[in-house]
PDB file of C-alpha atoms in Angstrom:
ATOM      1  CA  VAL K 180      36.976 -13.029  10.237  1.00  0.00           C
ATOM      2  CA  ASP K 181      36.906  -8.167  10.283  1.00  0.00           C
ATOM      3  CA  GLN K 182      33.891  -8.354  12.889  1.00  0.00           C
ATOM      4  CA  VAL K 183      36.339  -6.580  15.115  1.00  0.00           C
ATOM      5  CA  GLN K 184      37.391  -3.971  12.990  1.00  0.00           C
ATOM      6  CA  GLU K 185      34.327  -3.105  12.077  1.00  0.00           C
ATOM      7  CA  TYR K 186      32.675  -2.667  15.659  1.00  0.00           C
ATOM      8  CA  ALA K 187      35.293   0.072  16.034  1.00  0.00           C
ATOM      9  CA  THR K 188      34.367   1.946  13.970  1.00  0.00           C
ATOM     10  CA  SER K 189      31.037   1.790  15.120  1.00  0.00           C
ATOM     11  CA  ILE K 190      29.839   4.212  17.317  1.00  0.00           C
ATOM     12  CA  HIS K 191      29.846   1.860  19.987  1.00  0.00           C
ATOM     13  CA  GLY K 192      33.929   1.262  19.126  1.00  0.00           C
ATOM     14  CA  GLN K 193      34.471   4.946  19.231  1.00  0.00           C
ATOM     15  CA  LYS K 194      32.937   5.326  22.687  1.00  0.00           C
ATOM     16  CA  LEU K 195      33.662   2.418  24.614  1.00  0.00           C
ATOM     17  CA  GLN K 196      37.551   2.843  23.594  1.00  0.00           C
ATOM     18  CA  LYS K 197      36.852   5.586  25.019  1.00  0.00           C
ATOM     19  CA  GLY K 198      36.326   4.481  28.399  1.00  0.00           C
ATOM     20  CA  ASP K 199      32.541   4.502  28.189  1.00  0.00           C
ATOM     21  CA  GLN K 200      31.166   1.461  29.422  1.00  0.00           C
ATOM     22  CA  ASN K 201      27.629   1.428  29.100  1.00  0.00           C
ATOM     23  CA  VAL K 202      27.767   0.849  25.380  1.00  0.00           C
ATOM     24  CA  ALA K 203      26.693  -2.401  23.177  1.00  0.00           C
ATOM     25  CA  THR K 204      29.599  -5.030  23.401  1.00  0.00           C
ATOM     26  CA  CYS K 205      29.456  -8.665  22.133  1.00  0.00           C
ATOM     27  CA  VAL K 206      26.994  -9.487  25.347  1.00  0.00           C
ATOM     28  CA  SER K 207      25.035  -7.171  24.486  1.00  0.00           C
ATOM     29  CA  CYS K 208      23.153  -8.072  21.437  1.00  0.00           C
ATOM     30  CA  HIS K 209      24.251 -11.745  21.100  1.00  0.00           C
ATOM     31  CA  GLY K 210      23.914 -13.172  25.044  1.00  0.00           C
ATOM     32  CA  VAL K 211      26.902 -15.802  27.008  1.00  0.00           C
ATOM     33  CA  HIS K 212      26.802 -19.335  26.498  1.00  0.00           C
ATOM     34  CA  GLY K 213      22.938 -19.314  24.874  1.00  0.00           C
ATOM     35  CA  ILE K 214      24.331 -18.304  21.610  1.00  0.00           C
ATOM     36  CA  LYS K 215      22.703 -18.661  18.585  1.00  0.00           C
ATOM     37  CA  ALA K 216      23.936 -18.409  14.614  1.00  0.00           C
ATOM     38  CA  PRO K 217      21.237 -15.534  13.643  1.00  0.00           C
ATOM     39  CA  ASP K 218      18.765 -17.859  11.163  1.00  0.00           C
ATOM     40  CA  ASP K 219      17.624 -19.210  14.306  1.00  0.00           C
ATOM     41  CA  PRO K 220      14.097 -17.685  15.219  1.00  0.00           C
ATOM     42  CA  GLN K 221      14.873 -18.203  18.875  1.00  0.00           C
ATOM     43  CA  SER K 222      18.396 -15.705  18.295  1.00  0.00           C
ATOM     44  CA  THR K 223      18.552 -12.824  19.605  1.00  0.00           C
ATOM     45  CA  VAL K 224      19.693 -11.290  16.081  1.00  0.00           C
ATOM     46  CA  TYR K 225      17.376 -12.887  14.254  1.00  0.00           C
ATOM     47  CA  ALA K 226      15.296 -10.750  11.770  1.00  0.00           C
ATOM     48  CA  ALA K 227      12.623 -10.605  13.847  1.00  0.00           C
ATOM     49  CA  ASN K 228      14.331 -10.076  17.111  1.00  0.00           C
ATOM     50  CA  VAL K 229      16.713  -7.106  16.413  1.00  0.00           C
ATOM     51  CA  ALA K 230      15.028  -4.863  17.088  1.00  0.00           C
ATOM     52  CA  GLU K 231      13.234  -6.232  20.203  1.00  0.00           C
ATOM     53  CA  THR K 232      17.561  -6.946  20.994  1.00  0.00           C
ATOM     54  CA  CYS K 233      18.436  -2.738  19.999  1.00  0.00           C
ATOM     55  CA  GLY K 234      14.956  -1.890  22.114  1.00  0.00           C
ATOM     56  CA  LYS K 235      16.344  -3.478  24.948  1.00  0.00           C
ATOM     57  CA  CYS K 236      18.910  -0.464  24.812  1.00  0.00           C
ATOM     58  CA  HIS K 237      17.779   2.394  22.987  1.00  0.00           C
ATOM     59  CA  GLY K 238      14.391   1.937  25.232  1.00  0.00           C
ATOM     60  CA  ASP K 239      15.831   3.069  28.265  1.00  0.00           C
ATOM     61  CA  ALA K 240      15.376   5.943  28.839  1.00  0.00           C
ATOM     62  CA  ASN K 241      18.343   6.384  31.519  1.00  0.00           C
ATOM     63  CA  ARG K 242      20.935   4.723  29.561  1.00  0.00           C
ATOM     64  CA  MET K 243      19.671   6.780  26.562  1.00  0.00           C
ATOM     65  CA  ASP K 244      19.169  10.692  28.143  1.00  0.00           C
ATOM     66  CA  GLN K 245      22.824  11.051  28.609  1.00  0.00           C
ATOM     67  CA  TYR K 246      23.751  10.442  24.867  1.00  0.00           C
ATOM     68  CA  GLY K 247      20.664  13.120  24.812  1.00  0.00           C
ATOM     69  CA  ILE K 248      19.331  10.171  22.339  1.00  0.00           C
ATOM     70  CA  PRO K 249      15.811   9.426  22.286  1.00  0.00           C
ATOM     71  CA  HIS K 250      14.309   5.964  23.602  1.00  0.00           C
ATOM     72  CA  ASP K 251      11.191   6.226  21.364  1.00  0.00           C
ATOM     73  CA  GLN K 252      12.638   4.836  18.309  1.00  0.00           C
ATOM     74  CA  TYR K 253      11.706   1.497  19.127  1.00  0.00           C
ATOM     75  CA  ASP K 254       8.023   1.715  20.241  1.00  0.00           C
ATOM     76  CA  LYS K 255       7.463   3.975  16.753  1.00  0.00           C
ATOM     77  CA  TYR K 256       9.165   1.147  14.894  1.00  0.00           C
ATOM     78  CA  LYS K 257       6.608  -1.146  15.342  1.00  0.00           C
ATOM     79  CA  SER K 258       3.407   1.536  14.457  1.00  0.00           C
ATOM     80  CA  SER K 259       5.145   1.128  11.319  1.00  0.00           C
ATOM     81  CA  VAL K 260       4.704  -0.430   7.698  1.00  0.00           C
ATOM     82  CA  HIS K 261       8.501  -1.614   8.116  1.00  0.00           C
ATOM     83  CA  ALA K 262       7.719  -3.998  11.166  1.00  0.00           C
ATOM     84  CA  ASN K 263       3.416  -4.742  10.491  1.00  0.00           C
ATOM     85  CA  ALA K 264       5.800  -6.477   7.206  1.00  0.00           C
ATOM     86  CA  LEU K 265       8.377  -8.511   9.510  1.00  0.00           C
ATOM     87  CA  TYR K 266       5.645  -8.911  12.529  1.00  0.00           C
ATOM     88  CA  GLU K 267       1.746 -10.075  10.974  1.00  0.00           C
ATOM     89  CA  LYS K 268       2.733 -10.332   7.148  1.00  0.00           C
ATOM     90  CA  HIS K 269       7.001 -12.081   8.919  1.00  0.00           C
ATOM     91  CA  ASP K 270       8.446 -10.519   5.174  1.00  0.00           C
ATOM     92  CA  LEU K 271      12.217 -11.214   6.622  1.00  0.00           C
ATOM     93  CA  SER K 272      13.203  -8.814   3.832  1.00  0.00           C
ATOM     94  CA  ALA K 273      11.278  -6.009   5.362  1.00  0.00           C
ATOM     95  CA  PRO K 274      14.242  -3.544   7.276  1.00  0.00           C
ATOM     96  CA  THR K 275      14.926  -3.546  10.806  1.00  0.00           C
ATOM     97  CA  CYS K 276      17.727  -1.943  12.591  1.00  0.00           C
ATOM     98  CA  ASN K 277      20.719  -3.384  11.424  1.00  0.00           C
ATOM     99  CA  ASP K 278      18.928  -3.183   7.182  1.00  0.00           C
ATOM    100  CA  CYS K 279      19.498   1.189   8.179  1.00  0.00           C
ATOM    101  CA  HIS K 280      22.288   1.356  10.385  1.00  0.00           C
ATOM    102  CA  GLY K 281      24.083  -1.405   9.890  1.00  0.00           C
ATOM    103  CA  ASN K 282      25.371  -4.665  13.034  1.00  0.00           C
ATOM    104  CA  HIS K 283      28.693  -4.231  14.053  1.00  0.00           C
ATOM    105  CA  GLY K 284      29.807  -1.369  12.670  1.00  0.00           C
ATOM    106  CA  ALA K 285      26.312   0.678  13.626  1.00  0.00           C
ATOM    107  CA  ALA K 286      26.421   3.473  13.191  1.00  0.00           C
ATOM    108  CA  PRO K 287      23.647   6.737  12.973  1.00  0.00           C
ATOM    109  CA  PRO K 288      23.372   7.713   8.874  1.00  0.00           C
ATOM    110  CA  GLY K 289      23.077  11.300   8.995  1.00  0.00           C
ATOM    111  CA  LEU K 290      21.324  13.588   6.575  1.00  0.00           C
ATOM    112  CA  THR K 291      23.401  13.079   3.493  1.00  0.00           C
ATOM    113  CA  SER K 292      22.773  10.004   3.688  1.00  0.00           C
ATOM    114  CA  VAL K 293      19.611   8.861   4.788  1.00  0.00           C
ATOM    115  CA  ALA K 294      18.068   8.811   0.811  1.00  0.00           C
ATOM    116  CA  ASN K 295      21.085   6.038   0.219  1.00  0.00           C
ATOM    117  CA  VAL K 296      20.378   3.920   3.461  1.00  0.00           C
ATOM    118  CA  CYS K 297      16.728   3.794   1.919  1.00  0.00           C
ATOM    119  CA  GLY K 298      17.654   3.839  -1.834  1.00  0.00           C
ATOM    120  CA  GLN K 299      18.140   0.702  -1.554  1.00  0.00           C
ATOM    121  CA  CYS K 300      15.277  -0.510  -1.250  1.00  0.00           C
ATOM    122  CA  HIS K 301      13.265   2.042  -3.148  1.00  0.00           C
ATOM    123  CA  SER K 302      16.019   2.629  -6.061  1.00  0.00           C
ATOM    124  CA  ARG K 303      13.240   3.684  -8.223  1.00  0.00           C
ATOM    125  CA  GLN K 304      12.312   6.326  -5.203  1.00  0.00           C
ATOM    126  CA  ALA K 305      15.272   7.673  -4.980  1.00  0.00           C
ATOM    127  CA  GLU K 306      16.198   8.126  -8.467  1.00  0.00           C
ATOM    128  CA  LEU K 307      12.705   9.792 -10.048  1.00  0.00           C
ATOM    129  CA  PHE K 308      14.005  12.229  -6.675  1.00  0.00           C
ATOM    130  CA  GLN K 309      17.098  11.810  -7.699  1.00  0.00           C
ATOM    131  CA  LYS K 310      16.525  13.885 -11.146  1.00  0.00           C
ATOM    132  CA  SER K 311      13.502  16.403  -9.654  1.00  0.00           C
ATOM    133  CA  PRO K 312      13.166  19.611  -7.947  1.00  0.00           C
ATOM    134  CA  HIS K 313      13.132  18.920  -4.911  1.00  0.00           C
ATOM    135  CA  LYS K 314      16.990  17.642  -4.839  1.00  0.00           C
ATOM    136  CA  GLU K 315      18.537  21.555  -5.908  1.00  0.00           C
ATOM    137  CA  PRO K 316      16.732  22.580  -2.287  1.00  0.00           C
ATOM    138  CA  PHE K 317      17.391  19.937  -0.499  1.00  0.00           C
ATOM    139  CA  ASP K 318      20.567  19.683  -0.834  1.00  0.00           C
ATOM    140  CA  LYS K 319      20.710  23.139   0.551  1.00  0.00           C
ATOM    141  CA  MET K 320      18.202  23.359   2.845  1.00  0.00           C
ATOM    142  CA  GLN K 321      20.543  19.878   4.475  1.00  0.00           C
ATOM    143  CA  ARG K 322      17.337  18.521   5.186  1.00  0.00           C
ATOM    144  CA  GLY K 323      17.149  13.751   4.824  1.00  0.00           C
ATOM    145  CA  GLU K 324      15.339  13.944   1.541  1.00  0.00           C
ATOM    146  CA  CYS K 325      12.941  11.036   2.846  1.00  0.00           C
ATOM    147  CA  LEU K 326      12.434  12.153   5.842  1.00  0.00           C
ATOM    148  CA  ARG K 327      10.526  15.128   5.122  1.00  0.00           C
ATOM    149  CA  CYS K 328       7.585  13.412   4.082  1.00  0.00           C
ATOM    150  CA  HIS K 329       8.283   9.590   5.465  1.00  0.00           C
ATOM    151  CA  SER K 330       9.592  10.422   8.390  1.00  0.00           C
ATOM    152  CA  ASN K 331      12.705   7.722   9.602  1.00  0.00           C
ATOM    153  CA  HIS K 332      11.487   4.891  12.966  1.00  0.00           C
ATOM    154  CA  ASP K 333       7.611   5.164  12.302  1.00  0.00           C
ATOM    155  CA  ILE K 334       7.180   4.593   8.284  1.00  0.00           C
ATOM    156  CA  LYS K 335       3.613   4.869   7.487  1.00  0.00           C
ATOM    157  CA  PRO K 336       2.442   3.383   4.768  1.00  0.00           C
ATOM    158  CA  PRO K 337       2.464   6.082   2.103  1.00  0.00           C
ATOM    159  CA  THR K 338      -1.412   7.332   0.989  1.00  0.00           C
ATOM    160  CA  ASP K 339      -3.287   9.581  -1.616  1.00  0.00           C
ATOM    161  CA  THR K 340      -3.590  12.398   0.684  1.00  0.00           C
ATOM    162  CA  MET K 341       0.266  13.135   1.049  1.00  0.00           C
ATOM    163  CA  ALA K 342       0.272  13.787  -2.160  1.00  0.00           C
ATOM    164  CA  GLY K 343      -2.688  16.204  -2.357  1.00  0.00           C
ATOM    165  CA  VAL K 344      -3.304  19.510  -0.272  1.00  0.00           C
ATOM    166  CA  GLY K 345      -6.110  18.879   2.180  1.00  0.00           C
ATOM    167  CA  PRO K 346      -5.352  16.656   5.587  1.00  0.00           C
ATOM    168  CA  GLY K 347      -2.198  15.156   5.421  1.00  0.00           C
ATOM    169  CA  SER K 348      -0.745  16.458   3.202  1.00  0.00           C
ATOM    170  CA  VAL K 349       2.600  16.748   3.315  1.00  0.00           C
ATOM    171  CA  CYS K 350       3.495  18.850   0.231  1.00  0.00           C
ATOM    172  CA  VAL K 351       1.718  22.171   2.449  1.00  0.00           C
ATOM    173  CA  SER K 352       4.667  22.155   5.378  1.00  0.00           C
ATOM    174  CA  CYS K 353       6.655  23.274   2.461  1.00  0.00           C
ATOM    175  CA  HIS K 354       3.911  25.044   0.342  1.00  0.00           C
ATOM    176  CA  ASN K 355       2.256  27.398   0.694  1.00  0.00           C
ATOM    177  CA  ASN K 356       0.463  29.327  -2.889  1.00  0.00           C
ATOM    178  CA  ASP K 357       3.182  28.825  -4.914  1.00  0.00           C
ATOM    179  CA  LYS K 358       4.092  26.796  -8.279  1.00  0.00           C
ATOM    180  CA  GLY K 359       4.244  23.651  -5.092  1.00  0.00           C
ATOM    181  CA  PHE K 360       0.851  24.265  -4.317  1.00  0.00           C
ATOM    182  CA  ALA K 361      -0.522  23.830  -7.813  1.00  0.00           C
ATOM    183  CA  ALA K 362       1.166  21.058  -8.393  1.00  0.00           C
ATOM    184  CA  ALA K 363       0.370  18.629  -5.048  1.00  0.00           C
ATOM    185  CA  GLN K 364      -3.510  19.702  -6.413  1.00  0.00           C
ATOM    186  CA  ASN K 365      -2.888  18.667  -9.229  1.00  0.00           C
ATOM    187  CA  ILE K 366      -1.072  15.254  -8.414  1.00  0.00           C
ATOM    188  CA  GLY K 367      -3.129  14.678  -5.390  1.00  0.00           C
ATOM    189  CA  SER K 368      -6.753  15.660  -7.044  1.00  0.00           C
ATOM    190  CA  ASP K 369      -5.620  13.095 -10.369  1.00  0.00           C
ATOM    191  CA  LEU K 370      -4.432  10.922  -7.830  1.00  0.00           C
ATOM    192  CA  GLY K 371      -7.645  11.262  -6.848  1.00  0.00           C
ATOM    193  CA  ASP K 372     -10.332  10.892  -9.495  1.00  0.00           C
ATOM    194  CA  VAL K 373      -8.804   7.726 -10.914  1.00  0.00           C
ATOM    195  CA  SER K 374      -8.465   5.783  -7.286  1.00  0.00           C
ATOM    196  CA  ALA K 375     -12.111   6.151  -6.720  1.00  0.00           C
ATOM    197  CA  LYS K 376     -13.074   5.236 -10.114  1.00  0.00           C
ATOM    198  CA  ILE K 377     -11.488   2.090 -11.118  1.00  0.00           C
ATOM    199  CA  ASP K 378     -13.404   1.820  -7.268  1.00  0.00           C
ATOM    200  CA  GLU K 379     -16.569   2.273  -8.683  1.00  0.00           C
ATOM    201  CA  ALA K 380     -15.826  -0.208 -11.861  1.00  0.00           C
ATOM    202  CA  LYS K 381     -14.134  -2.667  -9.310  1.00  0.00           C
ATOM    203  CA  GLU K 382     -17.615  -2.068  -7.617  1.00  0.00           C
ATOM    204  CA  LEU K 383     -20.376  -2.195  -9.637  1.00  0.00           C
ATOM    205  CA  LEU K 384     -18.148  -5.677 -11.294  1.00  0.00           C
ATOM    206  CA  ASP K 385     -17.987  -7.009  -8.550  1.00  0.00           C
ATOM    207  CA  ARG K 386     -22.623  -6.289  -8.340  1.00  0.00           C
ATOM    208  CA  ALA K 387     -22.973  -7.544 -11.766  1.00  0.00           C
ATOM    209  CA  GLU K 388     -21.217 -10.235 -11.696  1.00  0.00           C
ATOM    210  CA  LYS K 389     -23.286 -11.427  -7.708  1.00  0.00           C
ATOM    211  CA  ALA K 390     -26.268 -11.128  -9.914  1.00  0.00           C
ATOM    212  CA  GLY K 391     -25.072 -14.016 -12.605  1.00  0.00           C
ATOM    213  CA  MET K 392     -23.501 -11.801 -15.087  1.00  0.00           C
ATOM    214  CA  GLU K 393     -20.399 -12.236 -16.894  1.00  0.00           C
ATOM    215  CA  VAL K 394     -18.359  -9.663 -15.840  1.00  0.00           C
ATOM    216  CA  SER K 395     -14.924 -12.042 -15.744  1.00  0.00           C
ATOM    217  CA  HIS K 396     -12.936 -10.306 -18.738  1.00  0.00           C
ATOM    218  CA  ALA K 397     -13.324  -6.488 -17.657  1.00  0.00           C
ATOM    219  CA  LYS K 398     -12.936  -7.372 -14.496  1.00  0.00           C
ATOM    220  CA  PHE K 399      -9.057  -8.571 -14.947  1.00  0.00           C
ATOM    221  CA  ASP K 400      -9.005  -5.931 -17.323  1.00  0.00           C
ATOM    222  CA  LEU K 401      -9.881  -3.693 -14.711  1.00  0.00           C
ATOM    223  CA  ARG K 402      -6.225  -4.826 -13.081  1.00  0.00           C
ATOM    224  CA  ASP K 403      -3.936  -1.992 -15.510  1.00  0.00           C
ATOM    225  CA  ALA K 404      -6.690   0.493 -14.787  1.00  0.00           C
ATOM    226  CA  SER K 405      -4.136  -0.369 -10.762  1.00  0.00           C
ATOM    227  CA  ASP K 406      -0.946  -1.446 -12.033  1.00  0.00           C
ATOM    228  CA  GLY K 407      -1.263   2.259 -13.526  1.00  0.00           C
ATOM    229  CA  LEU K 408      -1.982   3.733 -10.650  1.00  0.00           C
ATOM    230  CA  THR K 409       0.403   2.166  -9.088  1.00  0.00           C
ATOM    231  CA  GLN K 410       3.677   3.922 -11.223  1.00  0.00           C
ATOM    232  CA  ALA K 411       1.290   6.795 -11.093  1.00  0.00           C
ATOM    233  CA  ARG K 412       2.554   6.797  -7.529  1.00  0.00           C
ATOM    234  CA  VAL K 413       5.507   5.698  -7.395  1.00  0.00           C
ATOM    235  CA  LEU K 414       5.978   8.902  -9.703  1.00  0.00           C
ATOM    236  CA  VAL K 415       4.764  11.192  -7.594  1.00  0.00           C
ATOM    237  CA  HIS K 416       8.624  11.190  -6.426  1.00  0.00           C
ATOM    238  CA  THR K 417       9.334  13.410 -10.129  1.00  0.00           C
ATOM    239  CA  ALA K 418       6.738  16.451  -8.273  1.00  0.00           C
ATOM    240  CA  SER K 419       5.580  16.338 -11.682  1.00  0.00           C
ATOM    241  CA  ALA K 420       2.144  17.632 -11.783  1.00  0.00           C
ATOM    242  CA  ASP K 421       2.195  16.501 -16.358  1.00  0.00           C
ATOM    243  CA  GLU K 422       3.629  13.277 -15.806  1.00  0.00           C
ATOM    244  CA  ILE K 423       1.823  12.143 -13.384  1.00  0.00           C
ATOM    245  CA  HIS K 424      -1.341  13.170 -15.109  1.00  0.00           C
ATOM    246  CA  LYS K 425      -0.032  11.428 -18.271  1.00  0.00           C
ATOM    247  CA  ALA K 426       0.798   8.424 -16.872  1.00  0.00           C
ATOM    248  CA  LEU K 427      -2.886   8.821 -15.171  1.00  0.00           C
ATOM    249  CA  THR K 428      -4.681   9.133 -18.564  1.00  0.00           C
ATOM    250  CA  PRO K 429      -5.000   5.223 -19.754  1.00  0.00           C
ATOM    251  CA  ALA K 430      -5.593   4.806 -16.323  1.00  0.00           C
ATOM    252  CA  MET K 431      -8.295   6.315 -16.122  1.00  0.00           C
ATOM    253  CA  GLU K 432      -9.602   6.164 -19.619  1.00  0.00           C
ATOM    254  CA  ASN K 433      -9.608   2.233 -18.549  1.00  0.00           C
ATOM    255  CA  ALA K 434     -11.605   2.958 -16.278  1.00  0.00           C
ATOM    256  CA  THR K 435     -14.338   4.561 -17.336  1.00  0.00           C
ATOM    257  CA  LYS K 436     -14.144   1.484 -19.881  1.00  0.00           C
ATOM    258  CA  ASN K 437     -15.301  -1.608 -17.374  1.00  0.00           C
ATOM    259  CA  TYR K 438     -17.493   0.720 -15.728  1.00  0.00           C
ATOM    260  CA  ALA K 439     -19.498   0.408 -18.304  1.00  0.00           C
ATOM    261  CA  ALA K 440     -19.062  -2.258 -19.190  1.00  0.00           C
ATOM    262  CA  GLY K 441     -20.501  -2.338 -15.583  1.00  0.00           C
ATOM    263  CA  GLU K 442     -22.712  -0.771 -16.907  1.00  0.00           C
ATOM    264  CA  TYR K 443     -23.136  -2.144 -20.235  1.00  0.00           C
ATOM    265  CA  ALA K 444     -24.231  -6.072 -17.802  1.00  0.00           C
ATOM    266  CA  PHE K 445     -26.698  -4.312 -15.891  1.00  0.00           C
ATOM    267  CA  SER K 446     -28.537  -3.563 -19.170  1.00  0.00           C
ATOM    268  CA  GLU K 447     -28.157  -7.255 -20.496  1.00  0.00           C
ATOM    269  CA  LEU K 448     -29.351  -8.147 -17.139  1.00  0.00           C
ATOM    270  CA  SER K 449     -33.053  -6.077 -16.192  1.00  0.00           C
ATOM    271  CA  PHE K 450     -33.559  -6.430 -20.502  1.00  0.00           C
ATOM    272  CA  ARG K 451     -33.559 -10.353 -19.176  1.00  0.00           C
ATOM    273  CA  ARG K 452     -35.423  -9.831 -16.251  1.00  0.00           C
ATOM    274  CA  LYS K 453     -37.859  -7.857 -18.090  1.00  0.00           C
ATOM    275  CA  GLY K 454     -38.040 -10.146 -21.745  1.00  0.00           C
ATOM    276  CA  LEU K 455     -38.427 -13.293 -19.162  1.00  0.00           C
ATOM    277  CA  ALA K 456     -42.082 -11.687 -16.823  1.00  0.00           C
ATOM    278  CA  VAL K 457     -42.453 -10.887 -20.996  1.00  0.00           C
ATOM    279  CA  SER K 458     -42.332 -14.608 -21.328  1.00  0.00           C
ATOM    280  CA  LEU K 459     -44.138 -15.954 -18.063  1.00  0.00           C
ATOM    281  CA  VAL K 460     -46.811 -13.190 -18.741  1.00  0.00           C
ATOM    282  CA  PHE K 461     -47.642 -14.527 -22.898  1.00  0.00           C
ATOM    283  CA  ILE K 462     -46.382 -18.112 -21.284  1.00  0.00           C
ATOM    284  CA  LEU K 463     -49.618 -17.452 -18.196  1.00  0.00           C
ATOM    285  CA  PHE K 464     -52.082 -15.919 -20.927  1.00  0.00           C
ATOM    286  CA  LEU K 465     -51.421 -19.526 -22.629  1.00  0.00           C
ATOM    287  CA  ALA K 466     -51.791 -21.872 -20.163  1.00  0.00           C
ATOM    288  CA  GLY K 467     -55.682 -19.363 -18.911  1.00  0.00           C
ATOM    289  CA  LEU K 468     -56.395 -20.569 -22.517  1.00  0.00           C
ATOM    290  CA  VAL K 469     -55.512 -23.833 -22.134  1.00  0.00           C
ATOM    291  CA  TYR K 470     -57.341 -24.301 -18.748  1.00  0.00           C
ATOM    292  CA  LEU K 471     -60.482 -22.241 -20.689  1.00  0.00           C
ATOM    293  CA  LYS K 472     -60.713 -25.016 -23.405  1.00  0.00           C
ATOM    294  CA  ILE K 473     -60.963 -28.015 -20.408  1.00  0.00           C
ATOM    295  CA  ARG K 474     -62.874 -26.302 -18.370  1.00  0.00           C
ATOM    296  CA  GLN K 475     -65.463 -26.139 -21.887  1.00  0.00           C
ATOM    297  CA  ILE K 476     -65.180 -29.144 -23.284  1.00  0.00           C
ATOM    298  CA  GLU K 477     -65.100 -31.152 -20.024  1.00  0.00           C
ATOM    299  CA  SER K 478     -68.672 -28.373 -19.596  1.00  0.00           C
ATOM    300  CA  LYS K 479     -69.990 -30.144 -22.846  1.00  0.00           C
ATOM    301  CA  PRO K 480     -73.615 -32.661 -22.617  1.00  0.00           C
ATOM    302  CA  PRO K 481     -72.470 -36.083 -23.516  1.00  0.00           C
ATOM    303  CA  SER K 482     -73.714 -37.364 -26.922  1.00  0.00           C
ATOM    304  CA  VAL K 483     -77.082 -39.250 -26.880  1.00  0.00           C
ATOM    305  CA  GLU K 484     -76.864 -42.240 -28.749  1.00  0.00           C
ATOM    306  CA  SER K 485     -79.926 -42.889 -31.187  1.00  0.00           C
TER     307      SER K 485
END
């Protein structure tokens, strides 16, 4: 019953109270006569429809220009990892406009609250960042913590290259030949090496399995390496090359072990094939001897009885 009070605190409500008739009100989002419950897929405020509803105003260049607000948020959001989860994977828990901005009390999150908004879902990453060496300088610069590396509306799936120093790196936008640059270089290298080793092991084990070898245990065990890599990727938010290297060491050992299992499977396959070849040669040799013996018996003239 407090929707009206919440609306009064929103940026929309505040501007309406000052006489701005262009801002969104109840009917802008809910409609008039055909109002449906929020959990109805045909509702304008159903989770999968919220962005389109907000985009009707916030995608209007003429309307947004008078407030100095960008009008490309919806287009950017559609290309994001969040939109992919919502529209392609049908994950209704994926964030849309009101998850970050609120609904009736809608307000743009300030730089100091962005991390809190993101941390509602990404709690582990937020916790690690709070203890990282990045926390203090970001506070001093008044930079949005998550925004600096991930942006906001057009958030892309994170990649290992983001944490390195090569193409696609976000670290080099701040670090250049300093301790942070060296740490990023080590982090990117470690992540890349372990990821590549896991891929190599998986590819080798897949080929061994297709060749008929029993490698199910090794393939199952390799999952631990993938899990370790995933955990290390989260630890990137600590900005500690040592912590990440420590977390990746068991994953590299696991991937190396199971790559060796794949190599052993192929050496076993080679041994079996050689054994089969020798057996076939021996069998053919015996068959030849039997054939010659039969021919010899058949070539003898029949004995004449006296």
